[in-house]
Protein backbone atom coordinates (compact mmCIF):
# COMPACT_ATOMS: atom_id res chain seq x y z
CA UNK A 1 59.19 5.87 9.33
CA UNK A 2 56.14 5.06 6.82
CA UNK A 3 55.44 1.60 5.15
CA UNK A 4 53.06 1.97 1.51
CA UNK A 5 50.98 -0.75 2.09
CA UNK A 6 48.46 -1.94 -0.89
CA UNK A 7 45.70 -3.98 -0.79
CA UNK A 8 42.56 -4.60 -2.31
CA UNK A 9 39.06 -3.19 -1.78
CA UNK A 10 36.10 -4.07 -3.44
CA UNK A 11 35.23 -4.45 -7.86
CA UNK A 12 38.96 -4.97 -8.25
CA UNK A 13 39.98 -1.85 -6.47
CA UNK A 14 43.99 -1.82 -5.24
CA UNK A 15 43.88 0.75 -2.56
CA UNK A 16 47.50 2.89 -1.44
CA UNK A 17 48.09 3.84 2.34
CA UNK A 18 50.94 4.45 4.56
CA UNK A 19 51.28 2.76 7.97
CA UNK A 20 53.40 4.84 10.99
CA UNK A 21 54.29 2.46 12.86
CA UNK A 22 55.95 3.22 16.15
CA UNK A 23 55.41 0.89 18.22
CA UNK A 24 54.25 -2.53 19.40
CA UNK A 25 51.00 -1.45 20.79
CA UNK A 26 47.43 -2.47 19.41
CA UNK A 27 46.67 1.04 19.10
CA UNK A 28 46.13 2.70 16.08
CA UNK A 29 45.01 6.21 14.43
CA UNK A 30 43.20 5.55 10.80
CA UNK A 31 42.79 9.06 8.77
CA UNK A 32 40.10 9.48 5.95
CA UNK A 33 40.99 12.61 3.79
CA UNK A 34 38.33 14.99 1.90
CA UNK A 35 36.69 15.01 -1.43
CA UNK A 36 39.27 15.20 -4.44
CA UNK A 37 42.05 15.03 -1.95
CA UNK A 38 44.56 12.20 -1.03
CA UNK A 39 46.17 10.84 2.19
CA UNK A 40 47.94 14.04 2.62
CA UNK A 41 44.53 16.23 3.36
CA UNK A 42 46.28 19.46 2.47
CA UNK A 43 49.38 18.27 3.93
CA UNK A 44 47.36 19.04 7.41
CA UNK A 45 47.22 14.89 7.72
CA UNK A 46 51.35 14.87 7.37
CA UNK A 47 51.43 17.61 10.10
CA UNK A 48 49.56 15.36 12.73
CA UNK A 49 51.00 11.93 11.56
CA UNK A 50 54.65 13.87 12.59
CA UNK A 51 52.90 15.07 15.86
CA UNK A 52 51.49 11.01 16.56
CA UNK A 53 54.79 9.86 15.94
CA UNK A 54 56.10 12.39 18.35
CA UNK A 55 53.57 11.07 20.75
CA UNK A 56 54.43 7.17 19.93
CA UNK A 57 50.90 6.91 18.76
CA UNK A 58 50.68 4.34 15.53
CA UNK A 59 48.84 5.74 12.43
CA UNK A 60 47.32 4.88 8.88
CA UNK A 61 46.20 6.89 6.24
CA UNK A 62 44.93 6.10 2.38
CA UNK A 63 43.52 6.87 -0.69
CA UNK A 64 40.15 6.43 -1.21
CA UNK A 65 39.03 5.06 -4.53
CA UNK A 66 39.74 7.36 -7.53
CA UNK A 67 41.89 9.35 -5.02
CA UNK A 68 45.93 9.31 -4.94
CA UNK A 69 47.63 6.80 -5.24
CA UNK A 70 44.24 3.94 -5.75
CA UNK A 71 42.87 2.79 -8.57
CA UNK A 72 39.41 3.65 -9.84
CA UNK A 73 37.81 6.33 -11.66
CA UNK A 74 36.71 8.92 -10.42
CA UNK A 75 33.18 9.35 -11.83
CA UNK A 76 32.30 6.04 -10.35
CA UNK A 77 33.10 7.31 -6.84
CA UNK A 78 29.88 7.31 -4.83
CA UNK A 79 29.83 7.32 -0.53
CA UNK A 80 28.17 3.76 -0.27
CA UNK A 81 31.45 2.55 -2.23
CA UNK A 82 34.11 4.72 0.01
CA UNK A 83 31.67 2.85 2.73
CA UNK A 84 33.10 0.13 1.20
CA UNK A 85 36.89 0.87 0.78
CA UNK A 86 36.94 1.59 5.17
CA UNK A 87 35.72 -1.18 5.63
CA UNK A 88 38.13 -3.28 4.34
CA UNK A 89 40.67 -0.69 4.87
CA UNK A 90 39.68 -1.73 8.56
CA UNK A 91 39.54 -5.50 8.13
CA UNK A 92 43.10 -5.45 6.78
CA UNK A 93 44.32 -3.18 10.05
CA UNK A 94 42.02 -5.87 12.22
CA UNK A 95 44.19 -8.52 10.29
CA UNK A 96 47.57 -6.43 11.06
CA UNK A 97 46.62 -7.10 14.98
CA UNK A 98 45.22 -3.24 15.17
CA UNK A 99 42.88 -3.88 17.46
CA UNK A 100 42.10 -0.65 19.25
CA UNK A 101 41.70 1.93 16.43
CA UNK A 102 40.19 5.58 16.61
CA UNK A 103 38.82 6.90 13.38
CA UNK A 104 39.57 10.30 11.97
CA UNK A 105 37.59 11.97 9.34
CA UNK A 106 38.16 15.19 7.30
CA UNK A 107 35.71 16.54 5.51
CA UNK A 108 34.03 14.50 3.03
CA UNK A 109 36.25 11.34 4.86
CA UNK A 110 34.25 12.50 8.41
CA UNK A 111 30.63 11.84 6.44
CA UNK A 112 32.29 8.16 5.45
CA UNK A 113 32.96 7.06 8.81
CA UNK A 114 29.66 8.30 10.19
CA UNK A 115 28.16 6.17 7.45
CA UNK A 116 29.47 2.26 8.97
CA UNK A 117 27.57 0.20 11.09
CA UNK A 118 30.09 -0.49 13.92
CA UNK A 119 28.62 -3.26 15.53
CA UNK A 120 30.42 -5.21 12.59
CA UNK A 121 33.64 -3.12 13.63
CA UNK A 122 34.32 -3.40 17.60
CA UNK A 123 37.62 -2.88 16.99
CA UNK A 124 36.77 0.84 16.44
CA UNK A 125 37.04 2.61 19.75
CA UNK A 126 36.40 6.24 18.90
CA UNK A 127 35.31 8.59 16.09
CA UNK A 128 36.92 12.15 15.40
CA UNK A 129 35.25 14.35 12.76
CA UNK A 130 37.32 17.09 11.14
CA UNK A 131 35.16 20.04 9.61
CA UNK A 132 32.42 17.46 8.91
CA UNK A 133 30.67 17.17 5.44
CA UNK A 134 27.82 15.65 7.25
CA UNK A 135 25.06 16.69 5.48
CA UNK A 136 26.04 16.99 1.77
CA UNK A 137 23.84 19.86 0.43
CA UNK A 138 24.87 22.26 3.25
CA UNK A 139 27.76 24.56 1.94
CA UNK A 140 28.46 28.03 2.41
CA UNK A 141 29.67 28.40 -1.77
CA UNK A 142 26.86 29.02 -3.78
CA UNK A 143 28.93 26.94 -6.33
CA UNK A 144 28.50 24.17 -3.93
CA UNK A 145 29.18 20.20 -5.37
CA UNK A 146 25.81 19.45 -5.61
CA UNK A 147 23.29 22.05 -6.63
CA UNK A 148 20.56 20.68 -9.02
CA UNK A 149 21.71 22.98 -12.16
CA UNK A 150 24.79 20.54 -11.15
CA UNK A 151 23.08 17.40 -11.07
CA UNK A 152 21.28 18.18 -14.49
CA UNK A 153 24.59 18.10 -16.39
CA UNK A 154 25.91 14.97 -14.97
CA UNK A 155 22.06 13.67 -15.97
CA UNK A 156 23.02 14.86 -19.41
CA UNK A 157 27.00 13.90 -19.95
CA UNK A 158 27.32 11.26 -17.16
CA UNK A 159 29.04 13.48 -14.73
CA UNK A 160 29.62 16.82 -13.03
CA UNK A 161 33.67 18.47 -13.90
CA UNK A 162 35.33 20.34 -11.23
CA UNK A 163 38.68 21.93 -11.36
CA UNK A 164 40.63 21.91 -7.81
CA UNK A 165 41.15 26.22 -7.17
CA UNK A 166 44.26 25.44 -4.70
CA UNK A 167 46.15 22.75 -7.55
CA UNK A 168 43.84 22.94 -10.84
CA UNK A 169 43.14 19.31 -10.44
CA UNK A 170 40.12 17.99 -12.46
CA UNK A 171 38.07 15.68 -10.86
CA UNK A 172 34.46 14.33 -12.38
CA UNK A 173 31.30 13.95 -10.39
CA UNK A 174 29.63 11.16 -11.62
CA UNK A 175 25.67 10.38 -12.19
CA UNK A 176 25.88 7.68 -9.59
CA UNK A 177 27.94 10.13 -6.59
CA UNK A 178 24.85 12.76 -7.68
CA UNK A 179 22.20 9.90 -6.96
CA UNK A 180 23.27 9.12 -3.66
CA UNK A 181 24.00 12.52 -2.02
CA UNK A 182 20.67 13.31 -2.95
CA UNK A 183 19.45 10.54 -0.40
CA UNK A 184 21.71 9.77 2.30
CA UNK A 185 21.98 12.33 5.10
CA UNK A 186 25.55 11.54 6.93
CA UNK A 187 24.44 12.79 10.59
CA UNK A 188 21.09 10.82 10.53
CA UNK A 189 23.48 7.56 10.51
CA UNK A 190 25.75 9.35 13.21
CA UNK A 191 23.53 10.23 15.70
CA UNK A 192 22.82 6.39 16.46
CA UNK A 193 26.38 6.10 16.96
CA UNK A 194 26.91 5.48 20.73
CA UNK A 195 31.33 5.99 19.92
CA UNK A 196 32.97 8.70 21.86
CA UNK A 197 33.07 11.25 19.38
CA UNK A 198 34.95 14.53 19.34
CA UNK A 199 34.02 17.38 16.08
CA UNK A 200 36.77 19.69 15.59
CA UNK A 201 35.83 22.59 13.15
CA UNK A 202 37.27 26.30 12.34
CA UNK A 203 35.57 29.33 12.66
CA UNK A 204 36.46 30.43 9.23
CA UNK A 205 35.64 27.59 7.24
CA UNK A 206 34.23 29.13 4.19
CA UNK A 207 33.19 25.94 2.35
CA UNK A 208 31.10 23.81 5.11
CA UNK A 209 29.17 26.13 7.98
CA UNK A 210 30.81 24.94 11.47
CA UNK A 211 27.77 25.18 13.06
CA UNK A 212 26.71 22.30 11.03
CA UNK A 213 29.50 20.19 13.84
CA UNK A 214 27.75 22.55 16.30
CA UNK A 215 23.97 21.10 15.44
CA UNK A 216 25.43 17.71 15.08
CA UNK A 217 27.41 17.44 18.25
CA UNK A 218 24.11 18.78 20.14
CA UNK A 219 22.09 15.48 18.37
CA UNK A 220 25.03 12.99 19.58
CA UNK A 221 25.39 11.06 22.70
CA UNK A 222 29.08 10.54 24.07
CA UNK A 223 30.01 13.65 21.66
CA UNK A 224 32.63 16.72 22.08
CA UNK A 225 33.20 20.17 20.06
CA UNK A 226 35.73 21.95 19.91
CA UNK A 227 35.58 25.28 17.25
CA UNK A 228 39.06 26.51 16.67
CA UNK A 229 39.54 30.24 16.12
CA UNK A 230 41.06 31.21 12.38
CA UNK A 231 40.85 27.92 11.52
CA UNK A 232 39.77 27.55 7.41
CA UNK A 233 38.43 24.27 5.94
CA UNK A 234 41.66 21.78 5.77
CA UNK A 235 42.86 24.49 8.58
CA UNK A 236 45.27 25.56 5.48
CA UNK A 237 46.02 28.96 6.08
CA UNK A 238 46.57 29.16 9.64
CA UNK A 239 49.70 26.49 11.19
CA UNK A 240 47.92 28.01 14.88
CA UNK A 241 44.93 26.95 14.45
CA UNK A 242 46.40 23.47 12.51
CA UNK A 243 48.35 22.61 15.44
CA UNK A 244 45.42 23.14 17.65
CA UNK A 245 43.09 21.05 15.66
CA UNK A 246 46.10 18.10 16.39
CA UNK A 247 46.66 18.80 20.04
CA UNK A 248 42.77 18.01 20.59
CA UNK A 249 42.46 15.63 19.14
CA UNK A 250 45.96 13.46 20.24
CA UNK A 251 44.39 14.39 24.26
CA UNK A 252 40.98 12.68 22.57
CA UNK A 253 43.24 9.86 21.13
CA UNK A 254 44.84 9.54 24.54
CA UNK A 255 41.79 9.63 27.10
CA UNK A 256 40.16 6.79 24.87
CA UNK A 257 43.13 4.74 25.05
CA UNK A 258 44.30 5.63 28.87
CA UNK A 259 40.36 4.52 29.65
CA UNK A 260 40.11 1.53 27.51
């Protein structure tokens, strides 16, 4: 049911995604996973691709640089160069005759796609942001990504190392990914946004506060929330509060489309 599609981003970059296509329509769901994740998200993102195809609702999810199945390293992974890697990741959909797309987020992926200037996008109907990294120094870990005592090593040995709790995955925080979180705020970019939005975040995420997507939603025009009880970050450990997250969101996915 899935086509692997490569193609190429930007500084030589070959980006991997997979393309559900289910039907003829226009219409089209594109999924941005986490920080040191892939297209899977946790396996949450093959969950609701199965529910969209269920729905007939055509869908596209990738790896971002460094991520997966692309190329890159990841130490040279920064936001303004994931920026980079939707965009074209958009362009080739555009290009594909996708020409109604809504925009799903996880995570670290939500903070991307609040981070493009969609008047050079009008394909882009509609923005959904999945437990939101949208302001990158506010965790609930004290270890958080980005403390300073963190930023002083990758000052000393060129990057940050982190090792994945859930599959022991090392990943490398690089000098350059340091010097931009440090600057760019995700929701002050958002906020400007006039896209239906819709924030979806669990109660019980211990790694980024939901009431960050509560503040946020509060500071955005055209914007929804919905918290979902038990639901952890990646909504891992609860297939309730997973399948709630999806059925939201697909009725979001389906208003903007019935309306458009």
């Amino acid at each position: 049911m899935e086509e692997k599609l490569y193609y190429e981003s930007t500084d030589n970059i070959k980006l991997c995604g997979l393309l559900s296509k289910v039907n003829e329509s226009k219409e089209l769901v594109l999924l941005c996973h986490g920080f040191n994740g892939d297209k899977t998200e946790r396996n949450s993102f093959n969950t609701l691709v199965e529910k969209l195809q269920e729905k007939k609702i055509n869908s596209f999810r990738f790896d971002f640089r460094g991520h997966g199945e692309s190329t890159g390293n990841d130490y040279e992974m920064t936001p303004t160069k994931e920026v980079k890697d939707l965009e074209k990741t958009i362009e080739m959909l555009n290009k594909r005759g996708f020409e109604e797309i809504v925009i799903l987020g996880a995570s670290f992926g939500a903070s991307i796609l609040s981070l493009l200037d969609y008047k050079k996008f009008l394909s882009v109907k509609g923005l959904i942001l999945w437990y939101g990294a949208l302001d990158y120094l506010a965790t609930i870990e004290p270890e958080g990504f980005f403390t300073e005592e963190h930023k002083k090593i990758a000052e000393k040995q060129g990057y940050y190392q982190i090792k994945s709790k859930r599959t022991g995955k090392i990943f490398k925080l690089g000098l350059p990914l340091y010097n931009e979180v440090y600057k760019i705020v995700p929701y002050k970019h958002l906020i400007n946004v006039e896209l239906p939005k819709l924030f979806v975040h669990g109660l019980d995420d211990t790694m980024i506060p939901y009431g960050l997507s509560v503040k946020v939603s509060k500071l955005c025009k055209n914007s929804r929330l919905e918290l979902i009880e038990k639901g952890t970050h990646a909504f891992a450990d609860d297939k309730e509060a997973l399948n709630k997250a999806i059925e939201v969101s697909i009725n979001f996915i389906k208003n903007l489309y019935e309306n458009n």
